[in-house]
Amino acid sequence: LGLQQSATRLRFPTTTNNYVQASISPVGGNFTLSYWVQPFSLHTGLLYQSTSGLQQLYTHSSGNVQVYAINNTYAGSESYTAGDWLHVVLTTDGLYVNGVFDEAKTGAPGLSESGIRIGADATSPNTNFGFNGIIASVAIWDEAITASEVSALYAQGQGYDPRSDTGNYTSSANLINLWLMDDLATVVDR
């Protein structure tokens, strides 16, 4: 079983050893991380970064989105079911899900590594909690975008390309990484 691509979506058919290894520009201080995902099971990894700062972003078995950072874990309050499409946005100020502010966390740690694993839950992908579902896009900004910008991105839907400003979204100049899942060149399929 391997990764499967359809248009601008990447499907992870199992939770075992599938992830996208991506190089990023490290971001300390203010940042935003955005995901469009459809998890087919709960307690599935969305992002892993190894040693410092933000370490894991995942859907928990309780149905909410959780973030694990060095010496700090926080969880969104809204519950979701397997198969729901989610727009998950983490900023320095907290967590948004589907355009709505879900959990405040002042000073969330940055993305301090030069690489991330999209769809992984641990250094050697944890065979129990890797991502099982579809990822449509992942984006990183070197600023904490505003609540109105998060809402605007959600309203545009999963096919929107954030390299262009529209409506209340005005941060395209600060977008530093974007994966629309339309190029499998950086995929690690083990």
Coordinates of C-alpha atoms in Angstrom, one line a residue:
L1 CA 0.0 0.0 0.0
G2 CA 1.4 3.4 -0.9
L3 CA 0.5 7.0 -1.1
Q4 CA -2.1 7.9 -3.8
Q5 CA -2.5 11.2 -5.6
S6 CA -5.7 12.6 -7.0
A7 CA -5.7 16.1 -8.5
T8 CA -4.3 18.3 -5.6
R9 CA -5.0 15.8 -2.8
L10 CA -2.7 13.2 -1.3
R11 CA -4.3 10.1 0.2
F12 CA -2.7 8.1 3.0
P13 CA -4.4 4.8 2.8
T14 CA -3.1 3.3 6.1
T15 CA -1.5 4.6 9.3
T16 CA 1.7 2.7 8.7
N17 CA 4.9 4.4 7.5
N18 CA 3.4 6.9 5.1
Y19 CA 4.4 10.6 5.3
V20 CA 5.7 13.5 3.3
Q21 CA 9.1 14.7 4.3
A22 CA 9.2 18.5 3.6
S23 CA 12.0 21.0 4.0
I24 CA 10.9 24.3 5.6
S25 CA 12.3 27.6 6.5
P26 CA 12.5 27.5 10.3
V27 CA 10.1 29.9 12.0
G28 CA 10.5 31.0 15.6
G29 CA 8.4 33.7 17.2
N30 CA 5.2 34.4 15.2
F31 CA 4.0 31.8 12.7
T32 CA 1.0 30.2 11.2
L33 CA 0.6 26.6 10.1
S34 CA -2.5 25.6 8.0
Y35 CA -3.8 22.2 7.0
W36 CA -6.8 21.0 4.9
V37 CA -7.3 17.4 6.0
Q38 CA -9.9 14.6 6.0
P39 CA -8.9 12.0 8.6
F40 CA -10.5 8.6 8.0
S41 CA -9.7 7.5 11.6
L42 CA -9.2 9.4 14.8
H43 CA -5.9 9.6 16.7
T44 CA -3.9 10.2 13.5
G45 CA -0.8 12.3 13.1
L46 CA -0.8 15.5 11.0
L47 CA 2.7 16.8 11.6
Y48 CA 5.9 15.8 13.4
Q49 CA 9.0 17.8 14.0
S50 CA 11.7 16.3 16.1
T51 CA 13.6 18.0 18.9
S52 CA 12.3 21.5 19.8
G53 CA 9.3 23.8 19.6
L54 CA 6.2 22.4 18.1
Q55 CA 6.5 18.6 18.0
Q56 CA 3.2 17.1 17.0
L57 CA -0.2 18.2 15.6
Y58 CA -2.8 15.4 15.5
T59 CA -6.4 14.4 15.8
H60 CA -6.9 12.7 19.2
S61 CA -9.0 9.6 19.8
S62 CA -11.5 11.8 21.6
G63 CA -12.2 13.5 18.3
N64 CA -10.5 16.9 18.9
V65 CA -7.4 18.4 17.5
Q66 CA -4.4 18.5 19.8
V67 CA -1.0 20.1 19.8
Y68 CA 2.1 18.7 21.6
A69 CA 5.1 21.0 22.2
I70 CA 8.1 20.8 24.4
N71 CA 6.7 20.7 28.0
N72 CA 3.2 21.8 26.8
T73 CA 0.1 20.0 25.4
Y74 CA -3.1 21.7 24.5
A75 CA -6.3 20.5 23.0
G76 CA -9.2 22.1 21.0
S77 CA -12.6 21.9 22.6
E78 CA -14.6 21.0 19.5
S79 CA -15.1 17.3 18.6
Y80 CA -15.1 15.9 15.1
T81 CA -15.7 12.5 13.6
A82 CA -13.7 10.4 11.2
G83 CA -14.4 11.4 7.6
D84 CA -15.0 15.1 8.4
W85 CA -13.1 17.7 6.3
L86 CA -11.1 19.9 8.7
H87 CA -9.3 23.2 8.1
V88 CA -6.8 23.2 11.0
V89 CA -4.8 26.4 11.6
L90 CA -2.2 26.8 14.4
T91 CA -0.9 30.3 15.1
T92 CA 1.3 31.8 17.8
D93 CA -2.0 32.7 19.5
G94 CA -3.7 29.4 19.4
L95 CA -5.7 26.8 17.4
Y96 CA -8.5 27.4 14.9
V97 CA -10.6 24.6 13.4
N98 CA -12.9 25.2 10.4
G99 CA -12.5 29.0 10.6
V100 CA -13.4 29.2 14.4
F101 CA -11.0 30.0 17.2
D102 CA -10.9 26.7 19.3
E103 CA -8.1 27.0 21.9
A104 CA -6.1 30.0 23.1
K105 CA -2.4 29.4 23.7
T106 CA -0.2 32.5 23.9
G107 CA 3.3 32.0 22.6
A108 CA 2.9 28.6 20.9
P109 CA 6.4 27.5 20.0
G110 CA 7.6 28.0 16.5
L111 CA 8.7 25.5 13.8
S112 CA 12.3 25.5 14.7
E113 CA 13.5 22.6 12.6
S114 CA 14.5 22.7 8.9
G115 CA 12.2 19.8 8.1
I116 CA 8.8 18.4 9.0
R117 CA 7.0 15.2 8.4
I118 CA 3.5 15.7 7.1
G119 CA 1.3 12.9 8.1
A120 CA 3.6 11.4 10.8
D121 CA 3.3 11.2 14.5
A122 CA 6.8 10.3 15.6
T123 CA 10.5 10.2 14.5
S124 CA 10.2 6.8 13.0
P125 CA 6.6 7.1 12.1
N126 CA 4.5 5.5 14.8
T127 CA 2.8 2.6 13.1
N128 CA -0.2 3.1 15.3
F129 CA -0.9 6.8 14.7
G130 CA 0.4 7.8 11.3
F131 CA -2.1 9.7 9.1
N132 CA -4.9 7.8 7.5
G133 CA -6.9 10.1 5.2
I134 CA -6.5 12.8 2.7
I135 CA -4.4 16.0 2.9
A136 CA -5.2 18.6 0.4
S137 CA -2.7 21.4 1.4
V138 CA -0.3 22.6 4.0
A139 CA 0.9 26.2 4.3
I140 CA 3.3 28.0 6.7
W141 CA 3.5 31.8 7.2
D142 CA 6.2 33.7 9.2
E143 CA 3.5 35.7 11.0
A144 CA 0.4 34.9 13.1
I145 CA -2.4 35.6 10.6
T146 CA -5.5 37.2 12.1
A147 CA -8.8 35.5 13.0
S148 CA -10.5 37.3 10.0
E149 CA -7.8 35.9 7.7
V150 CA -8.3 32.4 9.1
S151 CA -12.0 32.7 8.5
A152 CA -11.4 34.0 4.9
L153 CA -9.1 31.1 4.1
Y154 CA -11.7 28.7 5.4
A155 CA -14.5 30.4 3.4
Q156 CA -12.4 30.0 0.2
G157 CA -12.3 26.2 0.6
Q158 CA -9.6 23.6 0.2
G159 CA -8.8 24.4 -3.4
Y160 CA -7.8 28.0 -2.7
D161 CA -4.2 29.0 -3.4
P162 CA -3.0 31.4 -0.5
R163 CA -0.3 32.9 -2.8
S164 CA -3.0 35.5 -3.7
D165 CA -4.7 37.9 -1.4
T166 CA -8.5 38.1 -1.4
G167 CA -11.1 39.7 0.8
N168 CA -9.9 39.7 4.4
Y169 CA -6.9 37.5 3.6
T170 CA -3.9 39.9 3.0
S171 CA -0.9 37.8 4.1
S172 CA 0.3 36.2 0.9
A173 CA 3.6 38.1 1.1
N174 CA 4.4 36.3 4.4
L175 CA 3.6 32.8 3.1
I176 CA 7.0 31.0 3.2
N177 CA 6.0 27.3 2.5
L178 CA 3.1 25.8 0.6
W179 CA 2.4 22.3 -0.5
L180 CA -0.7 21.8 -2.6
M181 CA 0.0 18.1 -2.8
D182 CA 0.2 18.2 -6.6
D183 CA 3.8 17.1 -6.8
L184 CA 5.0 13.7 -5.4
A185 CA 8.7 14.5 -5.8
T186 CA 9.1 15.0 -2.0
V187 CA 7.0 12.1 -0.8
V188 CA 8.7 9.4 1.3
D189 CA 6.7 6.2 0.9
R190 CA 8.2 3.4 3.1

